[in-house]
Tab-separated table of C-alpha atoms in Angstrom:
chain	number	residue	atom	x	y	z
A	1	MET	CA	84.544	-165.307	-175.572
A	2	GLN	CA	81.450	-163.418	-176.725
A	3	ALA	CA	83.631	-160.581	-178.032
A	4	GLU	CA	85.790	-163.112	-179.899
A	5	LEU	CA	82.712	-164.758	-181.414
A	6	ARG	CA	81.364	-161.428	-182.556
A	7	LYS	CA	84.733	-160.575	-184.101
A	8	LYS	CA	84.824	-163.877	-186.023
A	9	THR	CA	81.278	-163.286	-187.280
A	10	ILE	CA	82.225	-159.832	-188.550
A	11	GLU	CA	85.416	-161.181	-190.164
A	12	GLU	CA	83.475	-163.838	-192.052
A	13	PHE	CA	80.817	-161.310	-193.010
A	14	ILE	CA	83.282	-158.826	-194.535
A	15	GLN	CA	85.465	-161.482	-196.165
A	16	LEU	CA	82.492	-162.746	-198.163
A	17	TYR	CA	81.959	-159.272	-199.599
A	18	GLU	CA	85.662	-158.742	-200.261
A	19	SER	CA	85.830	-161.981	-202.251
A	20	LYS	CA	82.856	-160.845	-204.343
A	21	LEU	CA	84.511	-157.517	-205.181
A	22	ALA	CA	88.041	-158.643	-206.106
A	23	LYS	CA	90.313	-161.537	-205.241
A	24	HIS	CA	93.175	-159.278	-204.131
A	25	MET	CA	90.891	-157.630	-201.549
A	26	GLU	CA	89.978	-160.854	-199.783
A	27	GLY	CA	91.168	-160.893	-196.180
A	28	HIS	CA	92.036	-157.166	-196.066
A	29	GLY	CA	89.477	-156.360	-193.349
A	30	LYS	CA	90.552	-159.287	-191.186
A	31	ARG	CA	94.230	-158.331	-191.483
A	32	VAL	CA	93.574	-154.672	-190.665
A	33	GLY	CA	91.553	-155.807	-187.660
A	34	ARG	CA	94.431	-157.956	-186.433
A	35	ILE	CA	96.957	-155.143	-186.958
A	36	CYS	CA	94.636	-152.775	-185.096
A	37	GLU	CA	94.323	-155.254	-182.237
A	38	GLU	CA	98.121	-155.339	-181.829
A	39	LEU	CA	98.709	-151.610	-182.263
A	40	SER	CA	95.899	-150.617	-179.890
A	41	ILE	CA	97.784	-152.454	-177.137
A	42	HIS	CA	101.063	-150.777	-178.134
A	43	LEU	CA	99.297	-147.369	-178.142
A	44	SER	CA	97.677	-148.037	-174.729
A	45	TYR	CA	94.287	-147.427	-176.325
A	46	PRO	CA	91.506	-147.677	-173.652
A	47	LEU	CA	90.376	-151.244	-173.073
A	48	LYS	CA	86.775	-150.086	-172.675
A	49	THR	CA	86.346	-149.352	-176.400
A	50	ARG	CA	89.148	-151.523	-177.825
A	51	ASN	CA	86.759	-154.174	-179.139
A	52	GLN	CA	84.708	-151.510	-180.930
A	53	LEU	CA	87.866	-150.138	-182.559
A	54	VAL	CA	88.849	-153.626	-183.767
A	55	TYR	CA	85.324	-154.194	-185.162
A	56	ALA	CA	85.620	-150.849	-186.991
A	57	ALA	CA	88.989	-151.908	-188.428
A	58	ILE	CA	87.537	-155.149	-189.784
A	59	VAL	CA	84.604	-153.454	-191.543
A	60	HIS	CA	86.256	-150.125	-192.391
A	61	ASP	CA	85.813	-150.753	-196.143
A	62	ILE	CA	82.252	-152.096	-195.979
A	63	GLY	CA	81.042	-149.122	-198.054
A	64	LYS	CA	82.838	-150.580	-201.091
A	65	VAL	CA	80.068	-153.162	-201.515
A	66	PHE	CA	77.939	-150.413	-203.096
A	67	LEU	CA	80.587	-149.289	-205.581
A	68	SER	CA	80.825	-150.389	-209.210
A	69	PRO	CA	82.809	-153.673	-209.424
A	70	HIS	CA	84.966	-152.387	-212.305
A	71	LEU	CA	86.665	-149.920	-209.927
A	72	PHE	CA	88.503	-152.812	-208.272
A	73	VAL	CA	89.692	-154.608	-211.399
A	74	LYS	CA	90.400	-151.685	-213.741
A	75	ARG	CA	93.941	-151.462	-215.101
A	76	GLY	CA	95.646	-148.094	-214.820
A	77	ALA	CA	94.549	-144.956	-213.004
A	78	LEU	CA	90.957	-144.125	-212.215
A	79	SER	CA	89.284	-141.202	-213.964
A	80	LEU	CA	88.207	-138.157	-211.929
A	81	SER	CA	84.602	-139.352	-211.852
A	82	GLU	CA	85.754	-142.835	-210.824
A	83	GLU	CA	87.919	-141.374	-208.068
A	84	ALA	CA	84.941	-139.376	-206.830
A	85	GLU	CA	82.803	-142.523	-206.812
A	86	TYR	CA	85.521	-144.470	-204.973
A	87	ALA	CA	85.810	-141.717	-202.348
A	88	GLU	CA	82.137	-142.216	-201.503
A	89	HIS	CA	82.817	-145.584	-199.861
A	90	SER	CA	83.743	-144.087	-196.485
A	91	LYS	CA	80.413	-142.210	-196.280
A	92	LEU	CA	78.553	-145.292	-197.524
A	93	GLY	CA	80.272	-147.355	-194.821
A	94	HIS	CA	79.126	-144.798	-192.235
A	95	ASP	CA	75.517	-145.134	-193.422
A	96	ILE	CA	75.609	-148.950	-193.429
A	97	ILE	CA	76.976	-149.181	-189.877
A	98	LEU	CA	74.514	-146.582	-188.635
A	99	SER	CA	71.609	-148.354	-190.344
A	100	PHE	CA	72.308	-151.892	-189.176
A	101	PHE	CA	74.236	-151.617	-185.937
A	102	GLU	CA	73.140	-148.142	-184.787
A	103	ASP	CA	76.652	-147.541	-183.463
A	104	GLN	CA	77.407	-143.856	-183.988
A	105	HIS	CA	80.998	-144.155	-182.772
A	106	ILE	CA	82.041	-146.903	-185.193
A	107	ALA	CA	80.128	-145.203	-188.016
A	108	LEU	CA	81.965	-141.920	-187.391
A	109	TRP	CA	85.396	-143.597	-187.217
A	110	ILE	CA	84.777	-145.339	-190.543
A	111	LYS	CA	83.513	-142.155	-192.182
A	112	HIS	CA	86.804	-140.359	-191.475
A	113	HIS	CA	89.360	-143.145	-191.920
A	114	HIS	CA	90.497	-141.616	-195.252
A	115	GLU	CA	91.070	-138.126	-193.848
A	116	ARG	CA	94.726	-137.065	-194.033
A	117	TYR	CA	96.701	-135.426	-191.261
A	118	ASP	CA	97.563	-132.549	-193.663
A	119	GLY	CA	93.896	-131.969	-194.512
A	120	LYS	CA	94.040	-133.340	-198.077
A	121	GLY	CA	91.850	-136.363	-197.401
A	122	TYR	CA	88.129	-137.046	-197.663
A	123	PRO	CA	85.194	-136.795	-197.118
A	124	GLU	CA	85.484	-133.520	-195.120
A	125	GLY	CA	89.155	-132.525	-195.344
A	126	LEU	CA	89.695	-132.619	-191.588
A	127	THR	CA	93.213	-131.903	-190.326
A	128	GLY	CA	95.504	-133.052	-187.505
A	129	THR	CA	93.842	-133.896	-184.223
A	130	GLY	CA	90.557	-132.627	-185.649
A	131	ILE	CA	90.317	-136.126	-187.137
A	132	PRO	CA	88.923	-138.622	-184.576
A	133	LEU	CA	91.777	-140.544	-182.903
A	134	GLU	CA	90.216	-143.865	-183.907
A	135	SER	CA	90.052	-142.792	-187.564
A	136	ARG	CA	93.755	-141.877	-187.430
A	137	ILE	CA	94.544	-145.306	-185.972
A	138	LEU	CA	92.502	-147.008	-188.709
A	139	ALA	CA	94.414	-145.026	-191.346
A	140	VAL	CA	97.752	-146.294	-189.983
A	141	CYS	CA	96.520	-149.908	-189.843
A	142	ASN	CA	95.096	-149.661	-193.352
A	143	GLU	CA	98.363	-148.313	-194.795
A	144	LEU	CA	100.391	-150.922	-192.916
A	145	ASP	CA	98.422	-153.767	-194.466
A	146	HIS	CA	98.726	-152.333	-197.991
A	147	LEU	CA	102.482	-151.832	-197.601
A	148	MET	CA	103.094	-155.245	-196.042
A	149	GLN	CA	101.145	-156.948	-198.840
A	150	THR	CA	103.146	-155.248	-201.581
A	151	THR	CA	106.618	-154.916	-199.983
A	152	SER	CA	108.563	-157.835	-198.518
A	153	SER	CA	111.226	-155.730	-196.755
A	154	ASP	CA	110.256	-154.637	-193.239
A	155	GLU	CA	112.837	-151.848	-193.405
A	156	LYS	CA	111.310	-150.581	-196.666
A	157	VAL	CA	107.778	-150.687	-195.165
A	158	HIS	CA	109.097	-148.668	-192.212
A	159	GLN	CA	110.698	-146.056	-194.498
A	160	MET	CA	107.524	-145.680	-196.595
A	161	LEU	CA	105.447	-145.356	-193.465
A	162	ARG	CA	107.745	-142.644	-192.086
A	163	SER	CA	107.501	-140.761	-195.392
A	164	MET	CA	103.768	-140.348	-194.723
A	165	SER	CA	104.330	-138.891	-191.243
A	166	GLY	CA	102.639	-135.512	-190.894
A	167	LYS	CA	101.166	-135.868	-194.381
A	168	ALA	CA	98.729	-138.766	-194.605
A	169	LEU	CA	99.348	-140.144	-191.114
A	170	ASP	CA	99.539	-138.875	-187.527
A	171	PRO	CA	103.263	-138.669	-186.525
A	172	ALA	CA	102.499	-139.501	-182.886
A	173	LEU	CA	100.922	-142.811	-183.875
A	174	LEU	CA	103.966	-143.829	-185.926
A	175	ASP	CA	106.370	-143.545	-182.984
A	176	GLY	CA	107.342	-147.008	-181.879
A	177	ILE	CA	106.351	-148.701	-185.156
A	178	THR	CA	109.832	-150.039	-185.862
A	179	PRO	CA	110.990	-152.588	-188.452
A	180	GLU	CA	111.022	-155.122	-185.594
A	181	ARG	CA	107.370	-154.419	-184.786
A	182	ILE	CA	106.452	-154.661	-188.467
A	183	SER	CA	108.257	-158.021	-188.599
A	184	HIS	CA	106.278	-159.146	-185.560
A	185	LEU	CA	103.006	-158.137	-187.235
A	186	ARG	CA	103.997	-159.936	-190.396
A	187	ARG	CA	104.680	-163.142	-188.426
A	188	ILE	CA	101.274	-162.928	-186.754
A	189	LEU	CA	99.452	-162.413	-190.049
A	190	GLY	CA	101.537	-165.080	-191.790
A	191	ALA	CA	100.875	-167.629	-189.055
A	192	GLU	CA	97.141	-166.977	-189.226
A	193	GLN	CA	97.133	-167.370	-193.011
A	194	GLN	CA	99.047	-170.671	-192.852
A	195	ILE	CA	96.923	-172.248	-190.163
A	196	SER	CA	93.681	-173.649	-191.494
A	197	PRO	CA	90.563	-172.457	-189.656
A	198	VAL	CA	90.321	-174.290	-186.358
A	199	THR	CA	87.458	-174.738	-184.013
A	200	PRO	CA	87.678	-172.888	-180.700
A	201	GLN	CA	87.093	-175.435	-177.972
A	202	LEU	CA	85.277	-174.744	-174.749
A	203	PRO	CA	86.317	-176.774	-171.704
A	204	GLN	CA	83.805	-179.247	-170.383
A	205	ASP	CA	81.603	-177.704	-167.730
A	206	GLN	CA	80.694	-179.134	-164.353
A	207	ASP	CA	78.080	-181.416	-165.865
A	208	GLY	CA	80.464	-182.829	-168.464
A	209	TYR	CA	78.894	-180.772	-171.267
A	210	GLU	CA	80.972	-180.782	-174.427
A	211	PRO	CA	80.014	-178.624	-177.437
A	212	SER	CA	78.449	-180.479	-180.340
A	213	LYS	CA	79.973	-180.338	-183.826
A	214	ALA	CA	77.470	-177.661	-184.796
A	215	GLU	CA	78.582	-175.538	-181.836
A	216	GLN	CA	82.242	-176.174	-182.501
A	217	SER	CA	82.245	-174.595	-185.964
A	218	ASN	CA	83.368	-171.216	-184.582
A	219	TYR	CA	79.894	-171.115	-182.982
A	220	ILE	CA	78.788	-169.731	-186.347
A	221	GLY	CA	76.652	-171.715	-188.762
A	222	LYS	CA	76.632	-171.609	-192.536
A	223	THR	CA	76.589	-168.276	-194.330
A	224	TYR	CA	74.725	-167.460	-197.542
A	225	MET	CA	74.924	-164.767	-200.213
A	226	LEU	CA	71.936	-164.008	-202.445
A	227	GLU	CA	70.807	-161.268	-204.793
A	228	TYR	CA	67.320	-160.084	-205.627
A	229	SER	CA	66.604	-158.395	-208.944
A	230	ASP	CA	63.660	-158.356	-211.338
A	231	GLY	CA	61.585	-160.248	-208.776
A	232	THR	CA	63.888	-163.280	-208.638
A	233	LEU	CA	66.443	-164.585	-206.142
A	234	SER	CA	69.816	-165.967	-207.177
A	235	GLY	CA	72.940	-167.154	-205.409
A	236	GLU	CA	73.739	-169.416	-202.489
A	237	GLY	CA	71.172	-170.470	-199.919
A	238	LEU	CA	68.277	-171.664	-202.009
A	239	ASP	CA	67.354	-174.126	-199.240
A	240	LEU	CA	66.196	-171.170	-197.114
A	241	PRO	CA	62.628	-169.775	-196.797
A	242	LEU	CA	62.660	-168.137	-200.233
A	243	ASP	CA	59.115	-166.732	-199.994
A	244	GLU	CA	59.959	-164.758	-196.854
A	245	ILE	CA	63.360	-163.664	-198.178
A	246	GLY	CA	61.840	-162.592	-201.495
A	247	MET	CA	59.088	-160.644	-199.720
A	248	ILE	CA	61.570	-158.675	-197.560
A	249	ALA	CA	63.884	-158.127	-200.531
A	250	GLY	CA	60.921	-156.833	-202.524
A	251	ILE	CA	60.072	-154.370	-199.752
A	252	SER	CA	63.735	-153.287	-199.638
A	253	LYS	CA	63.672	-152.678	-203.386
A	254	GLU	CA	60.327	-150.873	-203.303
A	255	ARG	CA	61.217	-148.588	-200.382
A	256	GLU	CA	64.854	-148.171	-201.448
A	257	LYS	CA	65.858	-149.061	-197.912
A	258	SER	CA	68.083	-151.657	-196.230
A	259	PHE	CA	66.692	-154.086	-193.652
A	260	TYR	CA	67.838	-156.390	-190.871
A	261	GLU	CA	65.699	-159.380	-189.866
A	262	ILE	CA	65.836	-162.462	-187.647
A	263	MET	CA	64.215	-165.484	-189.323
A	264	GLU	CA	63.199	-168.854	-187.887
A	265	TYR	CA	63.163	-171.765	-190.321
A	266	GLY	CA	63.562	-175.535	-190.015
A	267	GLY	CA	64.477	-175.361	-186.338
A	268	CYS	CA	67.274	-172.848	-187.008
A	269	THR	CA	67.619	-169.100	-186.421
A	270	TYR	CA	69.072	-166.898	-189.141
A	271	GLU	CA	70.401	-163.339	-188.965
A	272	SER	CA	69.553	-161.707	-192.285
A	273	HIS	CA	70.869	-158.457	-193.781
A	274	PHE	CA	69.223	-156.917	-196.850
A	275	PHE	CA	71.406	-154.238	-198.514
A	276	TYR	CA	69.527	-152.042	-200.961
A	277	ASP	CA	71.246	-151.102	-204.214
A	278	PRO	CA	69.552	-149.687	-207.338
A	279	ALA	CA	70.853	-152.624	-209.383
A	280	ALA	CA	69.894	-155.372	-206.922
A	281	VAL	CA	69.218	-156.090	-203.272
A	282	ARG	CA	72.223	-157.941	-201.872
A	283	ILE	CA	71.380	-160.380	-199.100
A	284	PHE	CA	73.747	-161.768	-196.467
A	285	ILE	CA	72.388	-164.517	-194.183
A	286	ILE	CA	74.129	-166.343	-191.350
A	287	ASP	CA	72.896	-169.279	-189.288
A	288	ILE	CA	73.298	-168.091	-185.686
A	289	THR	CA	71.763	-171.224	-184.123
A	290	PRO	CA	75.118	-172.537	-182.813
A	291	LEU	CA	75.861	-169.154	-181.263
A	292	LEU	CA	72.469	-169.102	-179.526
A	293	ILE	CA	73.098	-172.611	-178.196
A	294	TYR	CA	76.464	-171.520	-176.885
A	295	ARG	CA	75.014	-168.406	-175.258
A	296	GLU	CA	72.359	-170.491	-173.503
A	297	LYS	CA	75.050	-172.828	-172.144
A	298	LEU	CA	77.090	-169.835	-171.042
A	299	HIS	CA	74.037	-168.382	-169.284
A	300	LEU	CA	73.401	-171.651	-167.426
A	301	ASN	CA	77.025	-171.819	-166.286
A	302	THR	CA	76.782	-168.217	-165.078
A	303	MET	CA	73.570	-168.998	-163.197
A	304	ARG	CA	75.227	-171.997	-161.519
A	305	SER	CA	78.070	-169.782	-160.329
A	306	TYR	CA	75.711	-167.177	-158.909
A	307	GLN	CA	73.644	-169.860	-157.172
A	308	ASP	CA	76.464	-170.578	-154.741
A	309	ILE	CA	77.706	-167.001	-154.421
A	310	ILE	CA	74.355	-165.384	-153.680
A	311	GLU	CA	73.034	-168.141	-151.426
A	312	THR	CA	76.240	-167.934	-149.350
A	313	LEU	CA	76.256	-164.139	-149.138
A	314	SER	CA	72.563	-163.981	-148.195
A	315	HIS	CA	72.846	-166.881	-145.697
A	316	GLY	CA	70.299	-168.862	-147.687
A	317	LYS	CA	67.691	-166.086	-147.859
A	318	ILE	CA	68.048	-165.629	-151.636
A	319	SER	CA	67.995	-168.589	-154.041
A	320	ILE	CA	68.801	-168.597	-157.763
A	321	HIS	CA	66.922	-171.117	-159.912
A	322	LEU	CA	68.269	-172.181	-163.298
A	323	SER	CA	64.965	-172.270	-165.186
A	324	GLU	CA	61.485	-170.807	-165.076
A	325	ASN	CA	60.028	-174.311	-164.780
A	326	GLU	CA	62.100	-174.882	-161.664
A	327	VAL	CA	60.408	-171.859	-160.058
A	328	LEU	CA	56.915	-172.900	-161.197
A	329	GLU	CA	57.361	-176.437	-159.856
A	330	TYR	CA	58.365	-174.998	-156.483
A	331	LEU	CA	55.051	-173.117	-156.117
A	332	GLY	CA	52.231	-174.194	-153.831
A	333	THR	CA	48.461	-174.028	-154.405
A	334	PRO	CA	47.431	-171.095	-156.656
A	335	LEU	CA	45.055	-168.581	-155.025
A	336	GLY	CA	44.732	-165.962	-157.759
A	337	ALA	CA	46.521	-163.789	-160.322
A	338	MET	CA	46.327	-160.362	-161.929
A	339	ASP	CA	48.048	-158.613	-164.843
A	340	VAL	CA	50.227	-155.564	-164.180
A	341	VAL	CA	50.493	-153.138	-167.075
A	342	GLU	CA	51.085	-149.607	-165.769
A	343	ARG	CA	52.135	-147.717	-162.657
A	344	LYS	CA	48.615	-147.368	-161.323
A	345	ASP	CA	48.581	-151.172	-161.007
A	346	VAL	CA	51.289	-151.028	-158.314
A	347	PRO	CA	48.927	-150.091	-155.439
A	348	LEU	CA	46.244	-152.363	-156.934
A	349	SER	CA	48.597	-155.348	-156.893
A	350	ARG	CA	49.629	-154.542	-153.319
A	351	ALA	CA	45.982	-154.480	-152.189
A	352	TYR	CA	45.248	-157.596	-154.223
A	353	VAL	CA	47.967	-159.618	-152.469
A	354	CYS	CA	46.869	-158.381	-149.046
A	355	ASP	CA	43.362	-159.770	-149.674
A	356	PHE	CA	44.875	-163.248	-149.351
A	357	ILE	CA	46.535	-162.690	-145.961
A	358	TRP	CA	44.859	-165.118	-143.592
A	359	HIS	CA	46.201	-163.436	-140.452
A	360	PRO	CA	45.348	-159.733	-141.093
A	361	GLN	CA	45.751	-158.644	-137.461
A	362	ASP	CA	49.513	-159.091	-137.809
A	363	THR	CA	50.092	-155.503	-138.963
A	364	LYS	CA	53.894	-155.842	-138.975
A	365	LYS	CA	53.762	-158.806	-141.383
A	366	GLN	CA	51.171	-157.014	-143.490
A	367	MET	CA	53.442	-153.975	-143.790
A	368	SER	CA	56.390	-156.190	-144.787
A	369	ILE	CA	54.323	-157.831	-147.519
A	370	LYS	CA	53.140	-154.460	-148.831
A	371	LEU	CA	56.687	-153.081	-148.947
A	372	ALA	CA	58.124	-156.143	-150.713
A	373	VAL	CA	55.325	-156.362	-153.288
A	374	THR	CA	55.475	-152.626	-153.976
A	375	GLU	CA	59.202	-152.754	-154.671
A	376	GLY	CA	58.968	-155.933	-156.755
A	377	VAL	CA	56.140	-154.678	-158.966
A	378	THR	CA	57.650	-151.180	-159.281
A	379	ASN	CA	60.896	-152.657	-160.577
A	380	MET	CA	58.982	-154.838	-163.020
A	381	ILE	CA	57.114	-151.811	-164.427
A	382	LYS	CA	60.362	-149.817	-164.602
A	383	HIS	CA	62.497	-152.434	-166.376
A	384	ALA	CA	60.022	-154.710	-168.195
A	385	ASN	CA	56.934	-152.502	-168.723
A	386	GLN	CA	54.404	-155.199	-167.834
A	387	GLY	CA	53.932	-158.658	-166.348
A	388	LYS	CA	51.828	-160.687	-163.919
A	389	VAL	CA	51.462	-161.099	-160.145
A	390	SER	CA	50.152	-164.388	-158.783
A	391	VAL	CA	49.549	-165.546	-155.202
A	392	HIS	CA	50.123	-169.080	-153.913
A	393	GLN	CA	49.944	-170.936	-150.614
A	394	LYS	CA	52.501	-173.533	-149.559
A	395	GLY	CA	51.710	-174.757	-146.058
A	396	GLY	CA	52.063	-171.782	-143.731
A	397	VAL	CA	53.852	-169.709	-146.382
A	398	LEU	CA	52.291	-167.053	-148.627
A	399	GLN	CA	54.042	-166.944	-152.007
A	400	VAL	CA	53.900	-163.940	-154.326
A	401	LEU	CA	55.250	-164.575	-157.822
A	402	ILE	CA	56.116	-161.556	-160.000
A	403	GLN	CA	56.779	-162.513	-163.646
A	404	ASP	CA	57.764	-160.438	-166.651
A	405	LYS	CA	59.079	-160.879	-170.206
A	406	GLY	CA	61.757	-158.208	-169.976
A	407	SER	CA	65.463	-158.486	-170.749
A	408	GLY	CA	66.419	-159.832	-167.323
A	409	ILE	CA	68.143	-158.355	-164.292
A	410	PRO	CA	71.949	-157.930	-163.952
A	411	LEU	CA	72.970	-160.756	-161.624
A	412	HIS	CA	76.443	-159.268	-161.158
A	413	GLU	CA	74.831	-156.411	-159.210
A	414	LEU	CA	73.211	-158.701	-156.614
A	415	PRO	CA	76.310	-159.445	-154.512
A	416	LYS	CA	76.956	-155.691	-154.154
A	417	THR	CA	73.294	-155.147	-153.279
A	418	ILE	CA	73.566	-157.741	-150.517
A	419	LEU	CA	76.955	-156.657	-149.169
A	420	VAL	CA	76.821	-152.852	-149.489
A	421	SER	CA	74.161	-151.075	-147.446
A	422	GLY	CA	72.190	-148.631	-149.592
A	423	TYR	CA	73.936	-149.729	-152.796
A	424	SER	CA	72.179	-148.735	-155.991
A	425	SER	CA	73.070	-148.306	-159.642
A	426	LYS	CA	71.209	-147.250	-162.741
A	427	ARG	CA	70.795	-150.822	-164.011
A	428	SER	CA	70.468	-152.690	-160.707
A	429	LEU	CA	67.435	-153.417	-158.559
A	430	GLY	CA	69.255	-151.170	-156.097
A	431	ARG	CA	67.849	-150.094	-152.738
A	432	GLY	CA	64.451	-151.449	-153.733
A	433	PHE	CA	65.904	-154.942	-153.953
A	434	SER	CA	67.523	-154.629	-150.514
A	435	LEU	CA	64.212	-153.496	-149.033
A	436	MET	CA	62.393	-156.329	-150.783
A	437	CYS	CA	64.790	-158.927	-149.366
A	438	THR	CA	64.626	-157.438	-145.878
A	439	SER	CA	60.813	-157.498	-145.934
A	440	SER	CA	60.548	-161.082	-147.247
A	441	ASP	CA	61.410	-164.317	-145.456
A	442	HIS	CA	62.809	-165.918	-148.621
A	443	VAL	CA	63.385	-164.759	-152.217
A	444	VAL	CA	63.689	-166.980	-155.302
A	445	ILE	CA	64.979	-165.560	-158.609
A	446	HIS	CA	65.211	-166.834	-162.145
A	447	THR	CA	66.308	-164.354	-164.794
A	448	SER	CA	67.350	-164.526	-168.443
A	449	SER	CA	67.114	-162.461	-171.620
A	450	LYS	CA	63.566	-163.822	-172.013
A	451	GLY	CA	62.259	-162.547	-168.684
A	452	THR	CA	62.386	-162.776	-164.896
A	453	CYS	CA	60.548	-164.728	-162.201
A	454	LEU	CA	60.769	-163.145	-158.759
A	455	LEU	CA	59.177	-165.199	-155.958
A	456	LEU	CA	58.663	-163.552	-152.548
A	457	GLU	CA	57.822	-165.828	-149.621
A	458	PHE	CA	56.282	-164.795	-146.274
A	459	GLU	CA	55.824	-167.101	-143.305
A	460	ILE	CA	52.350	-166.650	-141.817
A	461	HIS	CA	52.067	-170.062	-140.099
A	462	GLU	CA	48.296	-170.422	-140.303
A	463	PRO	CA	46.708	-172.239	-143.258
A	464	ALA	CA	44.325	-170.238	-145.364
A	465	PRO	CA	40.625	-171.062	-145.083
A	466	ALA	CA	38.973	-172.629	-148.084
A	467	ALA	CA	38.287	-169.897	-150.608
A	468	ASP	CA	34.691	-169.031	-151.416
A	469	PRO	CA	34.329	-169.708	-155.175
A	470	MET	CA	32.125	-166.649	-155.691
A	471	ASN	CA	34.448	-164.325	-153.759
A	472	GLU	CA	37.405	-165.789	-155.654
A	473	ARG	CA	35.804	-164.974	-158.982
A	474	GLU	CA	34.966	-161.462	-157.774
A	475	ARG	CA	38.588	-160.924	-156.745
A	476	ILE	CA	39.916	-162.053	-160.114
A	477	VAL	CA	37.396	-159.881	-161.954
């Protein structure tokens, strides 16, 4: 669902630009993306990168936004200088993708989608299999859309396509593209054009949650197009924070550089793209609030699923809590806290927690606490850079809470960590997590993209004596 949402966002993004350039170009990126989606299955293209290839197909012509508008409406052939300018769009597309999405693969595929199999293409004149496979696939999809838009006969489209075999297009990729397959593609594209945009519906979840109208609008809010030139903003979206937009656009103009920003305004979150051009800074803004709402709901549903799975697999030793507040409300009386910033704080935090053990002669329990805290804090430093360790008492239980503001831990790794002895992976808590669970009597976890709460509990069975206020202050200091 997330991949589908991202695809729809990209389709809407590129279609806005296509409509600004020329009416006949509108929908080209979306159609090429859909053709690519179908052909990638037919070609048995690896599923692992199939979504990336489809995204590349949708935005393959994004570099055209920086070309002179007259190139798309001029009657007759282009001049040599105009052809040279037009040929720049593949390199411009490469730069845009690399600048905003930092995806080198997609950028490279787009850069070479106008190379020809016979070496007569641009920008580098690559030949045959020296052209990236994905670029060769994009070239076929691009030609298919152009031919299908201008020729009604599927047989004629097939003949024209075959005439390009070994010249503009890779012969191996054309095998299996029959008139019947072209007819099938045409039906798919025709059906999508005839059906008015519909709202993807999510089923109600266990709590009876049903998406609101804002969430149902493709999980994408309103989009805006603006331009900044001569110090003024014009276009759609004048109900947005114009001062902030104008400031960023001014910086883009001054530095001759494109920018990407996330803006908060009026209770909504906006994804903002500032494209620098000598004539004007073009601004594309999309309200991503509905998408964020959806992602939060999706995260909660995922957490609910893992609650049952992990508690069952761990025989109740590990609990997943849905929110940070749920963890904080579960805590007992606070005894103290310290910040953890760097690796040298790992042994300090271990010693700090041990100061609160009210039964120090139990060396086995003390060792368990040291091991668990060491692993918990080490993982925090490794994956989230910094955080906080706090100690609490709940009856005869010592609670150690490790909190951070990192990107969260991969819950899908936890079942393997529990079931497979010695399991570890690059992104998981790995062996350290297994050791931490073994050393603790109970573990509580809440994790999200905003951070993680890891609560380690140790049964000590004797209540702590009343803390000396002076000693307590000294410990905190």
